[in-house]
Coordinates of C-alpha atoms in Angstrom, one line a residue:
Chain A
G1 CA -127.4 -37.1 15.5
D2 CA -127.1 -33.9 17.5
S3 CA -126.1 -34.1 21.1
V4 CA -125.1 -32.0 24.0
T5 CA -122.7 -33.0 26.8
Q6 CA -122.5 -30.9 30.0
M7 CA -120.6 -31.4 33.2
E8 CA -122.2 -33.5 35.9
G9 CA -123.3 -32.0 39.1
P10 CA -123.9 -31.2 41.7
V11 CA -121.6 -28.2 41.7
T12 CA -121.3 -26.8 45.2
L13 CA -119.7 -23.5 45.8
S14 CA -119.7 -20.6 48.2
E15 CA -121.3 -17.2 47.6
E16 CA -119.2 -14.8 45.5
A17 CA -117.2 -17.7 44.0
F18 CA -116.6 -18.1 40.2
L19 CA -118.9 -20.5 38.4
T20 CA -118.1 -22.4 35.2
I21 CA -120.3 -25.1 33.7
N22 CA -118.8 -26.8 30.7
C23 CA -120.9 -27.6 27.7
T24 CA -119.9 -29.2 24.4
Y25 CA -122.0 -30.2 21.5
T26 CA -122.1 -32.3 18.4
A27 CA -124.2 -31.1 15.5
T28 CA -124.4 -30.9 11.7
G29 CA -124.7 -27.4 10.4
Y30 CA -124.8 -24.3 12.6
P31 CA -127.2 -24.7 15.5
S32 CA -128.3 -22.0 17.9
L33 CA -127.1 -22.6 21.4
F34 CA -128.9 -21.9 24.7
W35 CA -128.6 -22.0 28.4
Y36 CA -131.8 -22.6 30.4
V37 CA -132.3 -22.4 34.1
Q38 CA -134.8 -24.4 36.2
Y39 CA -135.7 -23.5 39.7
P40 CA -137.3 -26.2 41.9
G41 CA -140.7 -27.2 40.8
E42 CA -140.8 -24.8 37.9
G43 CA -140.5 -24.8 34.1
L44 CA -137.4 -23.8 32.3
Q45 CA -136.4 -20.1 31.7
L46 CA -134.1 -19.0 29.0
L47 CA -130.9 -17.6 30.6
L48 CA -129.0 -16.7 27.4
K49 CA -128.5 -17.6 23.8
A50 CA -126.1 -17.4 20.9
T51 CA -127.0 -17.9 17.3
K52 CA -123.7 -18.0 15.5
A53 CA -120.0 -18.6 16.0
D54 CA -118.2 -16.1 18.3
D55 CA -121.5 -14.7 19.6
K56 CA -121.5 -14.0 23.3
G57 CA -124.8 -14.4 25.2
S58 CA -125.1 -12.6 28.5
N59 CA -127.8 -12.1 31.1
K60 CA -127.9 -11.5 34.9
G61 CA -124.1 -11.7 35.2
F62 CA -123.9 -15.0 33.3
E63 CA -122.0 -15.3 30.0
A64 CA -121.3 -17.9 27.4
T65 CA -119.5 -17.7 24.1
Y66 CA -120.3 -19.8 21.0
R67 CA -117.0 -21.5 20.1
K68 CA -117.3 -23.3 16.8
E69 CA -113.6 -24.4 16.8
T70 CA -114.0 -26.3 20.1
T71 CA -117.8 -26.9 19.7
S72 CA -118.3 -25.5 23.2
F73 CA -120.7 -23.1 25.0
H74 CA -119.4 -22.9 28.5
L75 CA -121.4 -20.9 31.1
E76 CA -119.6 -18.6 33.5
K77 CA -120.5 -16.2 36.2
G78 CA -117.9 -14.2 38.1
S79 CA -119.6 -14.0 41.5
V80 CA -122.5 -16.3 42.3
Q81 CA -125.3 -15.7 44.8
V82 CA -127.4 -18.1 46.8
S83 CA -130.3 -17.2 44.5
D84 CA -128.3 -18.7 41.6
S85 CA -128.9 -22.2 43.1
A86 CA -130.8 -24.1 40.4
V87 CA -130.4 -26.6 37.6
Y88 CA -128.8 -25.3 34.4
F89 CA -129.3 -26.9 31.0
C90 CA -127.3 -26.4 27.9
A91 CA -129.2 -27.0 24.7
L92 CA -128.9 -26.7 20.9
S93 CA -131.6 -26.0 18.4
D94 CA -131.8 -27.6 14.9
S95 CA -133.2 -25.9 11.8
W96 CA -136.7 -27.1 12.8
G97 CA -136.5 -25.6 16.2
K98 CA -136.2 -28.9 18.0
L99 CA -134.1 -28.6 21.2
Q100 CA -131.5 -31.2 22.2
F101 CA -130.8 -30.8 25.9
G102 CA -127.8 -31.8 28.0
A103 CA -128.5 -33.7 31.2
G104 CA -128.5 -30.6 33.4
T105 CA -126.1 -29.5 36.1
Q106 CA -127.3 -28.7 39.6
V107 CA -125.6 -25.8 41.2
V108 CA -125.8 -25.2 44.9
V109 CA -124.5 -22.0 46.4
T110 CA -124.0 -21.8 50.1
P111 CA -123.9 -18.5 52.1
Chain B
D1 CA -149.2 -10.9 29.3
G2 CA -148.3 -13.5 26.7
G3 CA -147.2 -16.9 27.8
I4 CA -147.8 -20.6 28.2
T5 CA -150.2 -22.1 30.7
Q6 CA -150.3 -25.7 31.8
S7 CA -152.9 -27.3 33.9
P8 CA -153.2 -28.8 36.4
K9 CA -150.0 -28.2 38.3
Y10 CA -150.3 -31.6 40.1
L11 CA -152.2 -34.6 38.8
F12 CA -152.8 -38.0 40.3
R13 CA -153.9 -41.0 38.3
K14 CA -154.7 -44.5 39.1
E15 CA -153.0 -47.2 37.1
G16 CA -154.9 -48.1 33.9
Q17 CA -156.5 -44.7 33.5
N18 CA -155.8 -42.2 30.7
V19 CA -155.2 -38.6 31.6
T20 CA -154.9 -35.5 29.5
L21 CA -152.6 -32.6 30.3
S22 CA -153.5 -29.2 29.0
C23 CA -151.1 -26.7 27.3
E24 CA -152.3 -23.3 26.0
Q25 CA -150.2 -20.5 24.6
N26 CA -151.1 -17.0 23.5
L27 CA -147.8 -16.1 21.9
N28 CA -149.0 -16.8 18.4
H29 CA -146.3 -19.5 18.0
D30 CA -146.7 -22.1 15.3
A31 CA -144.7 -24.8 16.8
M32 CA -145.3 -26.5 20.2
Y33 CA -143.5 -29.3 22.1
W34 CA -144.0 -31.7 24.9
Y35 CA -141.1 -32.9 27.1
R36 CA -140.8 -35.3 29.9
Q37 CA -138.4 -34.8 32.8
D38 CA -137.4 -37.4 35.3
P39 CA -135.6 -36.7 38.5
G40 CA -131.9 -35.8 37.9
Q41 CA -132.3 -36.1 34.2
G42 CA -132.6 -33.8 31.2
L43 CA -135.6 -33.3 29.1
R44 CA -136.8 -35.8 26.5
L45 CA -139.0 -35.0 23.6
I46 CA -142.4 -36.7 23.5
Y47 CA -144.2 -35.1 20.6
Y48 CA -144.0 -31.9 18.7
S49 CA -146.2 -30.0 16.2
Q50 CA -145.0 -27.5 13.7
I51 CA -148.4 -26.4 12.5
V52 CA -152.1 -27.0 13.2
N53 CA -153.4 -30.5 12.4
D54 CA -149.9 -31.9 12.1
F55 CA -147.6 -33.4 14.7
Q56 CA -144.6 -35.8 14.9
K57 CA -143.3 -38.3 17.3
G58 CA -140.3 -37.4 19.4
D59 CA -137.8 -39.7 21.1
I60 CA -140.2 -41.3 23.6
A61 CA -143.7 -41.1 22.0
E62 CA -144.8 -44.6 23.0
G63 CA -147.8 -44.5 25.4
Y64 CA -148.6 -40.9 24.6
S65 CA -150.9 -39.2 22.1
V66 CA -151.5 -35.6 21.1
S67 CA -153.8 -33.4 19.0
R68 CA -153.4 -30.0 17.5
E69 CA -156.8 -28.7 16.4
K70 CA -156.1 -25.1 17.3
K71 CA -152.9 -23.0 17.1
E72 CA -153.2 -22.1 20.8
S73 CA -153.6 -25.6 22.2
F74 CA -151.6 -28.8 22.3
P75 CA -153.0 -31.3 24.8
L76 CA -151.1 -34.4 25.7
T77 CA -152.8 -37.6 26.7
V78 CA -150.9 -40.1 28.8
T79 CA -152.5 -43.5 28.1
S80 CA -152.6 -46.7 30.1
A81 CA -150.0 -48.0 27.7
Q82 CA -147.3 -45.8 29.2
K83 CA -145.5 -48.1 31.6
N84 CA -143.9 -45.5 33.8
P85 CA -145.8 -42.3 33.5
T86 CA -144.9 -40.6 36.8
A87 CA -142.8 -37.6 35.8
F88 CA -142.7 -33.8 35.3
Y89 CA -144.2 -32.8 32.0
L90 CA -143.2 -29.6 30.3
C91 CA -144.9 -27.9 27.3
A92 CA -143.1 -25.4 25.1
S93 CA -143.6 -23.2 22.1
I94 CA -141.2 -21.6 19.8
D95 CA -140.5 -18.3 18.2
R96 CA -139.4 -19.3 14.7
G97 CA -139.1 -15.8 13.5
G98 CA -135.6 -15.3 14.9
S99 CA -133.5 -17.4 17.1
Y100 CA -135.7 -20.4 17.8
E101 CA -136.0 -19.5 21.4
Q102 CA -138.4 -22.0 23.2
F103 CA -140.7 -20.7 25.8
F104 CA -141.8 -23.1 28.5
G105 CA -144.9 -23.5 30.6
P106 CA -144.7 -24.1 34.4
G107 CA -145.1 -27.9 34.1
T108 CA -147.4 -30.5 35.3
R109 CA -146.3 -33.1 37.8
L110 CA -148.1 -36.4 37.2
T111 CA -148.1 -39.1 39.8
V112 CA -149.5 -42.6 39.2
L113 CA -150.9 -44.2 42.4

């Protein structure tokens, strides 16, 4: 079945550092790919998405490119802020709209 | 503003009691989902509904029940058969008109005393 694997956390880094969170997937067909962010005690918010190969999703300085050849959707941000501290989830959607989530990666940004 | 509401935000239950979590959406979405989140873990699908009066089990449906009598509402009942119900529960609905983006509610934290 479909699955998503993302790097384990926590990832701790200083403000203005470069952030990468690796995400790879296994799926039949051509899923849509998503990154969601969760702040403490809240629901998930969509951060960015890509619906086909080579699409680049971007939002709030975050970027991820849908790489079919490597089945990856790595999240990157060039200069993180303390406010970026959260848990980040990579996910894929099947043709029915069901989401398969990775385990989540906690990111801690220190001043 | 369109969105998804879940109530209550915090819920306490005694062992052996059933409890119902509310989920309402005014996004006109056909499909709705319930997920469970445990500390340090990802989300696991409990039940989902693609259309009114129809729903399917997800990966961890045992001990839970749902109904979908209205498009806007998808309540989840946590029954006494659920052995470890303490968790954070998230409801979502989906825009199937384009990229299958799921919209999430703020969640309900259930604690069994």
